[in-house]
CSV table of C-alpha atoms and ligand atoms in Angstrom, one decimal:
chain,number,residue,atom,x,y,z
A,5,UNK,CA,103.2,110.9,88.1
A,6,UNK,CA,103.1,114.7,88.3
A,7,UNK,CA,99.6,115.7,90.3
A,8,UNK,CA,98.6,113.2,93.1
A,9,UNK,CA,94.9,113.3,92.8
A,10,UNK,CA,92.6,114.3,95.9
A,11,UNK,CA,91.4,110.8,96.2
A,12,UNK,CA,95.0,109.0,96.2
A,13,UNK,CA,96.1,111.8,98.6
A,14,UNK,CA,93.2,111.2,101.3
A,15,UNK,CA,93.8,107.3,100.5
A,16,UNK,CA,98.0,107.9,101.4
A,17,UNK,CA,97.5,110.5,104.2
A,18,UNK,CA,94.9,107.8,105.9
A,19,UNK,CA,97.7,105.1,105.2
A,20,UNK,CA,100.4,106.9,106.8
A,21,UNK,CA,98.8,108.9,109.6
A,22,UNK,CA,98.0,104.8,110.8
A,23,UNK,CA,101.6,103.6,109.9
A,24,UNK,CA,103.9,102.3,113.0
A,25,UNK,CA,107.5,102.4,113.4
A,26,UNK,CA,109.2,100.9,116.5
A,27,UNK,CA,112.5,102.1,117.6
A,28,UNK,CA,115.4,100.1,119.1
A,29,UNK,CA,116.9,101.0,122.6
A,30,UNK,CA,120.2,100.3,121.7
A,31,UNK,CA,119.9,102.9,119.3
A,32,UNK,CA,120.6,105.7,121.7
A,33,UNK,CA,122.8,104.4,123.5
A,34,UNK,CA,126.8,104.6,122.8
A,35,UNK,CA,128.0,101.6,120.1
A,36,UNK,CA,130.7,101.0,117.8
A,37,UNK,CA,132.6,99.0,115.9
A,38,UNK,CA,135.4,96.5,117.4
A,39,UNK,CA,138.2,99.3,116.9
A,40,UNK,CA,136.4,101.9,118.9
A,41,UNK,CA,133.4,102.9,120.8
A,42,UNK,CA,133.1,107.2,120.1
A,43,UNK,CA,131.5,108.1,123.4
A,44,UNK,CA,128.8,110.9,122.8
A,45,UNK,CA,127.1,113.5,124.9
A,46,UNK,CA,123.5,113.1,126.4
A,47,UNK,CA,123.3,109.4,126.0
A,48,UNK,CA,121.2,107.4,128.4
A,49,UNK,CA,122.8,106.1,131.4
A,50,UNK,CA,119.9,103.7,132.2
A,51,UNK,CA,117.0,102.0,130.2
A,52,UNK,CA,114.6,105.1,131.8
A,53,UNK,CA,116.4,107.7,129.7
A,54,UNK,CA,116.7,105.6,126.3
A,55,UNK,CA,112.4,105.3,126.8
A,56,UNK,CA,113.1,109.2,127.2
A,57,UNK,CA,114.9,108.9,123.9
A,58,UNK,CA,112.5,106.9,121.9
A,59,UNK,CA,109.3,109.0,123.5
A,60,UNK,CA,110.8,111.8,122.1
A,61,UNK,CA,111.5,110.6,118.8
A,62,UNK,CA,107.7,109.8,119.0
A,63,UNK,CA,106.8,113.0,120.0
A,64,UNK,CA,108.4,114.5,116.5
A,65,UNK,CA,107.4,112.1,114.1
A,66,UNK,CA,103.9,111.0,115.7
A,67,UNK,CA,104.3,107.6,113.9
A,68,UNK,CA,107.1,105.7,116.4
A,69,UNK,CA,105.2,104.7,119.6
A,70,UNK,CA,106.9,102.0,121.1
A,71,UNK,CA,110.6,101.2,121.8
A,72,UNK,CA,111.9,97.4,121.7
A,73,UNK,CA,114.3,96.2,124.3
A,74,UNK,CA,117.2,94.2,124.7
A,75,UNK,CA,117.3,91.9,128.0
A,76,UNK,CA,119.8,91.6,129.4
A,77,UNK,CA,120.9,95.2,128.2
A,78,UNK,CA,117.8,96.9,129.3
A,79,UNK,CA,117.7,95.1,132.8
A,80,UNK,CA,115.5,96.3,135.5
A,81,UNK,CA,114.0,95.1,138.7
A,82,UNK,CA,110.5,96.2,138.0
A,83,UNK,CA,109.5,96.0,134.3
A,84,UNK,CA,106.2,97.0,134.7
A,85,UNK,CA,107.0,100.3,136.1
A,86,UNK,CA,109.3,100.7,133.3
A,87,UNK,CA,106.0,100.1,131.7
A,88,UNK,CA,104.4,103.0,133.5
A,89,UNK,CA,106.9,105.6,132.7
A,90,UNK,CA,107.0,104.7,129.2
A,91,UNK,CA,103.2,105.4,129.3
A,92,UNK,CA,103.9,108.6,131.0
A,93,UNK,CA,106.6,109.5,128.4
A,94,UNK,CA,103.9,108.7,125.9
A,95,UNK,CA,105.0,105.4,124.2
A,96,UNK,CA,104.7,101.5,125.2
A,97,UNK,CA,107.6,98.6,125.6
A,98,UNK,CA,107.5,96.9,122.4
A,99,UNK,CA,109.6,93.6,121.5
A,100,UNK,CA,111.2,92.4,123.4
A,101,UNK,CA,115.0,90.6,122.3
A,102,UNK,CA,116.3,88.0,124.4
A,103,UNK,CA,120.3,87.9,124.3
A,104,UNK,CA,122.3,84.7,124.3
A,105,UNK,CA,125.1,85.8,122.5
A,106,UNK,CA,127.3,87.8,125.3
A,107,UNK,CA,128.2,85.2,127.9
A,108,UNK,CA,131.2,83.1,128.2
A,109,UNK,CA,129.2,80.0,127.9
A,110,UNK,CA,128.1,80.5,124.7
A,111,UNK,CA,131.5,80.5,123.5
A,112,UNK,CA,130.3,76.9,121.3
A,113,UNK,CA,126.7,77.8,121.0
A,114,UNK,CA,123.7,79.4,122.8
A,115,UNK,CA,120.7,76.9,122.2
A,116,UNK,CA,123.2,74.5,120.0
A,117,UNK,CA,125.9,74.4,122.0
A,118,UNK,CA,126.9,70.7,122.5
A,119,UNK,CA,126.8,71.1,126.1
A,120,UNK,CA,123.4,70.3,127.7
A,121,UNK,CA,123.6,72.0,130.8
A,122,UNK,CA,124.2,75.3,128.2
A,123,UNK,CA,121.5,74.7,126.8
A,124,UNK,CA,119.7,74.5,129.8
A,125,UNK,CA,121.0,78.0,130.5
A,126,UNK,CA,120.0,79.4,127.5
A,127,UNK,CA,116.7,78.2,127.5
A,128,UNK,CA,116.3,79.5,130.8
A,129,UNK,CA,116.8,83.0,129.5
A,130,UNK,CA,114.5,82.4,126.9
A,131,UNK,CA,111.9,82.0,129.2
A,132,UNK,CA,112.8,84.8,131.5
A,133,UNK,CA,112.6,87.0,128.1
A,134,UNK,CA,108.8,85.6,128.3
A,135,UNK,CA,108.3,86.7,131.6
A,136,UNK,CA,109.3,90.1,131.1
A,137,UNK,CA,107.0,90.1,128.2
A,138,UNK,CA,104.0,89.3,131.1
A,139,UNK,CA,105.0,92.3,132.8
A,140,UNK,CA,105.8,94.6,129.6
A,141,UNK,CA,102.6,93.5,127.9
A,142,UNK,CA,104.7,93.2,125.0
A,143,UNK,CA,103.2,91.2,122.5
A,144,UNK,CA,106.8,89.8,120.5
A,145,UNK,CA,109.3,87.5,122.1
A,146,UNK,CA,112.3,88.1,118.9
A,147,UNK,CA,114.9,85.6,118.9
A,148,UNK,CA,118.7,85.9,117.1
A,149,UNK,CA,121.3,83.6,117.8
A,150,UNK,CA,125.0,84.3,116.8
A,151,UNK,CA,125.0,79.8,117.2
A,152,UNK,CA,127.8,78.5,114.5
A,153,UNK,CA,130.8,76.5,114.1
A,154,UNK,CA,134.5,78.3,112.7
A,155,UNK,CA,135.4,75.2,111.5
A,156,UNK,CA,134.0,71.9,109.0
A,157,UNK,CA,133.7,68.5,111.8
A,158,UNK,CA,133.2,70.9,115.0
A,159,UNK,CA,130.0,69.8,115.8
A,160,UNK,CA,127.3,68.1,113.7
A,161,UNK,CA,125.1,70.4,111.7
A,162,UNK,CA,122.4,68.1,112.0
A,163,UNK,CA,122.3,67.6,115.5
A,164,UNK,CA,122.7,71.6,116.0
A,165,UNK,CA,119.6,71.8,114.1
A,166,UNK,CA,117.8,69.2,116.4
A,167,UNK,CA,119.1,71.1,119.4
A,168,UNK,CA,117.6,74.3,117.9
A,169,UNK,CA,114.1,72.8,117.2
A,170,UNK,CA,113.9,71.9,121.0
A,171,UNK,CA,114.5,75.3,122.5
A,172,UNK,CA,112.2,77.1,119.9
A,173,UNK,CA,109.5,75.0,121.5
A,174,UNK,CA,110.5,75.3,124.9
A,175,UNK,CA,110.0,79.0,124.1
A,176,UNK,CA,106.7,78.7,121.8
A,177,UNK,CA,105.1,76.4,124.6
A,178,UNK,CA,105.6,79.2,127.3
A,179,UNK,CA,103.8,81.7,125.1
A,180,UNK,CA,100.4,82.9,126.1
A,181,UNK,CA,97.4,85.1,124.6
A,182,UNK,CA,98.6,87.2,122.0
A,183,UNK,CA,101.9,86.2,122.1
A,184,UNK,CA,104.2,85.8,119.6
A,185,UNK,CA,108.1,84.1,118.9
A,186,UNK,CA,109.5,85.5,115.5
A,187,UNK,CA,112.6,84.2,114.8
A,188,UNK,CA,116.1,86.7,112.7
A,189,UNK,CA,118.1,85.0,110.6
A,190,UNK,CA,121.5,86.2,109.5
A,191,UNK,CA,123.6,85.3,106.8
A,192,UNK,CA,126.7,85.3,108.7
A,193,UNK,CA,128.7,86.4,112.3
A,194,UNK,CA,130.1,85.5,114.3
A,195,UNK,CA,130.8,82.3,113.5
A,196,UNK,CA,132.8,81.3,110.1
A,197,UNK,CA,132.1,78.1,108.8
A,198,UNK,CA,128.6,77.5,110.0
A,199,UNK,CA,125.4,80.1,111.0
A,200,UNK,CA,123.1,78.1,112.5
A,201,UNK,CA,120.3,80.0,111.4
A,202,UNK,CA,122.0,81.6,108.1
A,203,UNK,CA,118.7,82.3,106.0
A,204,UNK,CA,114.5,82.8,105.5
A,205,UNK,CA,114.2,79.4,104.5
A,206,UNK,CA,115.9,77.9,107.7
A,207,UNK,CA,113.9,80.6,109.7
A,208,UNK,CA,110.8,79.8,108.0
A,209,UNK,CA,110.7,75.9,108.6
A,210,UNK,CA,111.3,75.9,112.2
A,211,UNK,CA,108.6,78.3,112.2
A,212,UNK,CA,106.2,76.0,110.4
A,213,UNK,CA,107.0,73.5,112.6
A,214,UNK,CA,106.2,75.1,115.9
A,215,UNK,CA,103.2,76.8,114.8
A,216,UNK,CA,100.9,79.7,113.9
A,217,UNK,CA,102.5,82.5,116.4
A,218,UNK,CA,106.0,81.8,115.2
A,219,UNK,CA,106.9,84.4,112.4
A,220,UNK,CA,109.8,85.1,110.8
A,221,UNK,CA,112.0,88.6,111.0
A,222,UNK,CA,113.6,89.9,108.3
A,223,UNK,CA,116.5,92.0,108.8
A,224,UNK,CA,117.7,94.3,105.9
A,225,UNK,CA,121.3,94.0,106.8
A,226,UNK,CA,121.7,90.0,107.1
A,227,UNK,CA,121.9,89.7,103.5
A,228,UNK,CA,124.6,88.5,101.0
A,229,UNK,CA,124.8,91.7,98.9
A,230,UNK,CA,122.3,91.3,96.0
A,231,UNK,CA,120.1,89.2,97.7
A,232,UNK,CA,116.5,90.0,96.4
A,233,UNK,CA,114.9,91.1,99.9
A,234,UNK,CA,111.6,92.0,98.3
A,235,UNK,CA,111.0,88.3,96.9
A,236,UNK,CA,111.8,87.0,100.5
A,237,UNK,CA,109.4,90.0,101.9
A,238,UNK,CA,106.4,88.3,99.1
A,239,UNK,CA,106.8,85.2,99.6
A,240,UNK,CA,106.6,85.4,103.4
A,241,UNK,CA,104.0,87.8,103.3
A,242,UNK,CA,102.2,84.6,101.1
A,243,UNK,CA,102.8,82.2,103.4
A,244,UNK,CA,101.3,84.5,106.4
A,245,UNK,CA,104.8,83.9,107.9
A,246,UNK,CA,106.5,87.3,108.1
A,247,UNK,CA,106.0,88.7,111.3
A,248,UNK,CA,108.4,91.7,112.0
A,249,UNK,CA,111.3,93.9,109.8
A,250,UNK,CA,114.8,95.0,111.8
A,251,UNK,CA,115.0,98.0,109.4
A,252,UNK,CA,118.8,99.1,108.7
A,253,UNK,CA,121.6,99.8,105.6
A,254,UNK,CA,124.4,97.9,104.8
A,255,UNK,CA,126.9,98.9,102.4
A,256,UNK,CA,129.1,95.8,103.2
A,257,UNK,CA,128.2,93.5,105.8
A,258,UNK,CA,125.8,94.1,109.0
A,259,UNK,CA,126.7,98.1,109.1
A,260,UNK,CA,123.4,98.6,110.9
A,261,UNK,CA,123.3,102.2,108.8
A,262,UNK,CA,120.1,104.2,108.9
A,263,UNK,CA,117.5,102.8,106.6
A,264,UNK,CA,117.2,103.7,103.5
A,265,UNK,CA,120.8,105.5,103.0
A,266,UNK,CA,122.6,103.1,101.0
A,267,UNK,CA,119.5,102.0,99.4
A,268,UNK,CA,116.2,104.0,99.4
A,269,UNK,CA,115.2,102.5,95.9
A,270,UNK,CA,115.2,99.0,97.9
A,271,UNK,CA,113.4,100.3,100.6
A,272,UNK,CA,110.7,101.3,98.2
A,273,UNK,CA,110.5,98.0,96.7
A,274,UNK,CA,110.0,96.3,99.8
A,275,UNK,CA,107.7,98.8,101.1
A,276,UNK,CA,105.7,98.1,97.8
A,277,UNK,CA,105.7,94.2,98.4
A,278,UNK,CA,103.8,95.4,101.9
A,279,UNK,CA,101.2,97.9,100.2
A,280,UNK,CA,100.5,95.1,97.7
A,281,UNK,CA,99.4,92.8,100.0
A,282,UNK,CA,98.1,95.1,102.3
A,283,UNK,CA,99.7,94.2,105.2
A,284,UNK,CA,101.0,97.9,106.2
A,285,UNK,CA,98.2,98.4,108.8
A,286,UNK,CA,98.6,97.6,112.9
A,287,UNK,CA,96.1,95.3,112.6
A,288,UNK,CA,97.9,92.9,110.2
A,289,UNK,CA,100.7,92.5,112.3
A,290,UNK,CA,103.5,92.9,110.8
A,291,UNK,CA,106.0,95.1,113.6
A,292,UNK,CA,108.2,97.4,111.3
A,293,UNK,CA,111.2,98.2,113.6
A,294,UNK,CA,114.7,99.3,113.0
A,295,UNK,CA,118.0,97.5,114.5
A,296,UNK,CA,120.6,100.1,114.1
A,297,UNK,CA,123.3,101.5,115.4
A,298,UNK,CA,124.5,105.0,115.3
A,299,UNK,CA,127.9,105.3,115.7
A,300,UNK,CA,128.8,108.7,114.5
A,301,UNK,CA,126.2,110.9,113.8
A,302,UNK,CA,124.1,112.2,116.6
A,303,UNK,CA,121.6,109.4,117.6
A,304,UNK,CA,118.3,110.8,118.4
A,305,UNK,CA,118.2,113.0,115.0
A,306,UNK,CA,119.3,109.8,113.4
A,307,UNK,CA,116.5,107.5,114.5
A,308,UNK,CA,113.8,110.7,113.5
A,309,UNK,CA,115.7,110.5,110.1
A,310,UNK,CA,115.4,107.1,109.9
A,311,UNK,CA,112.0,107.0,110.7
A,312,UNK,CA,111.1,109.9,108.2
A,313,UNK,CA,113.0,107.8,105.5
A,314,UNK,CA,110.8,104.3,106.1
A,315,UNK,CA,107.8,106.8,105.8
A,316,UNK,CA,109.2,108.2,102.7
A,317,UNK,CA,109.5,104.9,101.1
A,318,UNK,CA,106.0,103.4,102.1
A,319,UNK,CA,104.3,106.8,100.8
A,320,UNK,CA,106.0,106.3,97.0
A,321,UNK,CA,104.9,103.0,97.8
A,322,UNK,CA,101.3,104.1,98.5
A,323,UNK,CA,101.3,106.3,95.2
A,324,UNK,CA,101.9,103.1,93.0
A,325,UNK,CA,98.9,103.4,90.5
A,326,UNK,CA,97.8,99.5,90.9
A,327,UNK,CA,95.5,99.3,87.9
A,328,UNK,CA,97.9,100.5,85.7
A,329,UNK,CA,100.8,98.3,86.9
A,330,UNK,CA,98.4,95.2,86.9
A,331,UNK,CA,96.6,96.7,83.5
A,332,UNK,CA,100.8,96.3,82.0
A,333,UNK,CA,101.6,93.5,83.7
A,334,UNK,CA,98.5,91.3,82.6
A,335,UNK,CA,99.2,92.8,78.9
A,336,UNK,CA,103.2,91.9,78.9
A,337,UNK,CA,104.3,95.7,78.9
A,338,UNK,CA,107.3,95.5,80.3
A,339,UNK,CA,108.3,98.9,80.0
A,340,UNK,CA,104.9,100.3,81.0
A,341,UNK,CA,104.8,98.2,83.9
A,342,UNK,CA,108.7,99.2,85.0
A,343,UNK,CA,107.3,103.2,84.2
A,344,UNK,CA,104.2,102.7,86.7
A,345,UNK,CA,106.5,101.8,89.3
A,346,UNK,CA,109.2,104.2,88.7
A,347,UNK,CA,107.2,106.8,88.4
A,348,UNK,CA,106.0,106.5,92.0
A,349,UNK,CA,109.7,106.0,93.1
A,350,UNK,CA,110.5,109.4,91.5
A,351,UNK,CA,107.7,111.7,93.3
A,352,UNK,CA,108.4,113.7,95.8
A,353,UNK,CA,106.8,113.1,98.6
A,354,UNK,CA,108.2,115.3,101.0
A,355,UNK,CA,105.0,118.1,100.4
A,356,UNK,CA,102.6,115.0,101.3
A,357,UNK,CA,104.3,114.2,104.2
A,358,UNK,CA,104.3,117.5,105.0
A,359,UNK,CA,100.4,117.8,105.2
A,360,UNK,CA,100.3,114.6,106.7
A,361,UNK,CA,102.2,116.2,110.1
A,362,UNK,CA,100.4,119.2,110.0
A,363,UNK,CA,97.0,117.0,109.7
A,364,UNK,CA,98.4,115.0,112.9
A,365,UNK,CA,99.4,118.9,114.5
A,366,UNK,CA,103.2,117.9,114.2
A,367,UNK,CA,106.1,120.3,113.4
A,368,UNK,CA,106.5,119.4,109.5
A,369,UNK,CA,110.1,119.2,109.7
A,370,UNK,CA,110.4,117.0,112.8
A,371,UNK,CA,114.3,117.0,112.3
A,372,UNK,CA,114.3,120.9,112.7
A,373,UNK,CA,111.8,121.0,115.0
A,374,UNK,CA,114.1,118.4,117.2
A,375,UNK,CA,117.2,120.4,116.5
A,376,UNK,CA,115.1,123.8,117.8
A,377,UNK,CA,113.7,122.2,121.3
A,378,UNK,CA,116.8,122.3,122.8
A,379,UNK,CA,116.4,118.3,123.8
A,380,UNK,CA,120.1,117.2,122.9
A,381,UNK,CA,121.6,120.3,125.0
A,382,UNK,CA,119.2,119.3,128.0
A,383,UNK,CA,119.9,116.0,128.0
A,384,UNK,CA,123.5,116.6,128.0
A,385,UNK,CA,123.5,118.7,131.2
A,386,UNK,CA,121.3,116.6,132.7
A,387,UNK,CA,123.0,113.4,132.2
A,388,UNK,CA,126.1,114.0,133.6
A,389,UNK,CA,127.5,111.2,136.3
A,390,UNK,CA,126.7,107.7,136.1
A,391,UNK,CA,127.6,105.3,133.2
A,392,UNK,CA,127.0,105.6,130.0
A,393,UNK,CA,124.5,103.2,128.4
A,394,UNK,CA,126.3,101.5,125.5
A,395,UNK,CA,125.1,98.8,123.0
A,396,UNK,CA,126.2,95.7,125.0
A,397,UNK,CA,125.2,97.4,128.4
B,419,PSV,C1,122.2,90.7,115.2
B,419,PSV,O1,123.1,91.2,114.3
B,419,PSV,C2,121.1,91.6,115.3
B,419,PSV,O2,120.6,92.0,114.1
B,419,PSV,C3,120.0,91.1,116.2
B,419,PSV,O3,118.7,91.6,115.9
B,419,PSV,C4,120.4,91.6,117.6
B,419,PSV,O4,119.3,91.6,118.5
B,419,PSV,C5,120.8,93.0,117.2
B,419,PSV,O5,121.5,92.8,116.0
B,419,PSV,C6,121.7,93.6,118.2
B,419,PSV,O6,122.1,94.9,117.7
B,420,MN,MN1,118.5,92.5,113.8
């Protein structure tokens, strides 16, 4: 492709300047890896200052307006004001992610633990996670569970898979309105021999059987390596079951790496699943957030970066010419059809995008318009006392 014609580039302008993004809260606040935690200045001390965070990220990149939580790591008394200022700060509460993984009593299992009275517990949270959603207005209720055995005859697989069934209606049934459960599978961690939820097709039964508002997520990083995302991205996307993306890079396991750094030419092809099928708009449903973690690198430049790569991807992704691709596919060109689609891939966007921030009266270069306002060093003088929010607190 070497001119984008004026209609395309209206067509792709319109597609992004409507494009949403949420970030994480956990993203801006201190993580690691088991070794070491590398504190960093002018990180949050409270869930109000990582809503700072993510409003600010908003602020640069126009197209991230809401920030998903982690209960019981974002904990407050009064959710709804947390609401409020996030309204003030210009953003919304977005999904909410209940946590059953950090507890002592989940040392066999969360919602498969043998133990009914654990069970009990977990639901419990479950449905407090539901609650905060009433007073969030959040509209996703995203369930992972790190529920597994370490070793073969533990427990039975079968009857963990039972257990599992009941507390994903326990949690579907207290769903009202709008309301949605969407359910993350991961290949593996923390337990060794058996994940109880270790892949899409697990994910997407026990979503079939509780019902329409039970979706699945897909997150980049819980992959075996060479796993074809983009098939399991079409085929959900078929089956009206793919509900929300936790967007991050992996080079070897759950790295949690800024999206589209190990692999931008995967992120394009997933993007392009989503363009085909047209389900890239709000209105479709589909919540595109990222689940990272950024360890090293300054956090708040990070997410913008992150966000400016997912928008980099779905514009090449916009640019595919789709009656050429479907013109080579429908004849057998194999090569001509590989071209259409590489061709996109290979543009440049970064002029488009450009436009597209100066259209919505953004800085073009939101990472060096971020690094200019002065935000990091004001945060970092103001936050001084207190405790340091970390992933896990
Ligand atoms: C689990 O690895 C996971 O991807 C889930 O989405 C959790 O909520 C998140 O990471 C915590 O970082
Ligand atoms: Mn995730």
């Amino acid at each position: 492709m070497t001119e984008i014609d004026p209609t395309t580039r209206r067509r792709v302008l319109d597609a992004l300047r409507e494009q949403r993004i949420e970030t994480p809260s956990w993203a801006y606040g201190n993580s690691g890896t088991r070794f070491k935690v590398f504190a960093q200045e002018g990180v949050p001390r409270d869930p109000y200052e990582k809503v700072a965070d993510a409003a600010t990220v908003h602020r640069f990149t126009g197209v991230a307006p809401t920030v998903a939580l982690h209960i019981p790591w974002d904990l407050v008394d009064d959710y709804a004001a947390l609401a409020g200022y996030a309204k003030e700060q210009g953003i919304e509460l977005g999904t909410i992610n209940a946590n059953v993984f950090q507890d002592d009593d989940y040392k066999l299992g969360s919602v498969t633990n043998p133990d009914p009275a654990v069970r009990r517990k977990a639901i419990g949270h479950l449905l407090e996670c539901v609650d905060v959603m009433d007073a969030t207005g959040s509209r996703d209720l995203k369930l992972w569970f790190s529920d597994g055995t370490n070793y073969p005859g533990q427990d039975s697989i079968r009857q963990r898979q039972d257990r599992l069934a009941e507390a994903l209606r326990q949690a579907y049934e207290r769903l009202t309105g709008r309301q949605r459960l969407l359910l993350e599978y991961k290949l593996f961690e923390p337990a060794f021999y058996l994940t109880d939820v270790p892949d899409w097709g697990t994910a997407y039964a026990h979503c079939l059987e509780l019902g329409e508002r039970a979706q699945v997520v897909i997150d980049t990083g819980h992959h075996a390596p060479g796993t074809n995302i983009e098939f399991i991205v079409a085929f959900l996307l078929r089956a009206g079951k793919l509900g929300a993306f936790d967007f991050n890079s992996r080079f070897y396991a759950d790295d949690d790496l800024m999206v589209g750094s190990a692999d931008p030419f995967q992120l394009f092809r997933i993007m392009h699943e989503i363009v085909q099928a047209d389900a890239l708009r709000p209105s479709q449903g589909i919540a595109f957030m990222l689940d990272q973690c950024h360890n090293i690198e300054p956090k708040v430049q990070a997410v913008i970066r992150s966000v400016l790569n997912v928008q980099e991807a779905t514009a090449k992704a916009l640019l595919v010419d789709v009656p050429a691709l479907t013109a080579a596919q429908r004849a057998g060109d194999v090569l001509e059809a590989n071209a259409v689609l590489m061709d996109a891939y290979n543009t440049d966007v970064r002029p488009l995008l450009r436009e597209l921030r100066e259209e919505m009266g953004l800085d073009p270069d939101p990472v060096a318009a971020y690094k200019r306002s002065g935000y990091l060093e004001r945060v970092t003088a103001e936050r001084v006392g207190g405790q340091q929010a970390g992933w896990g607190a």
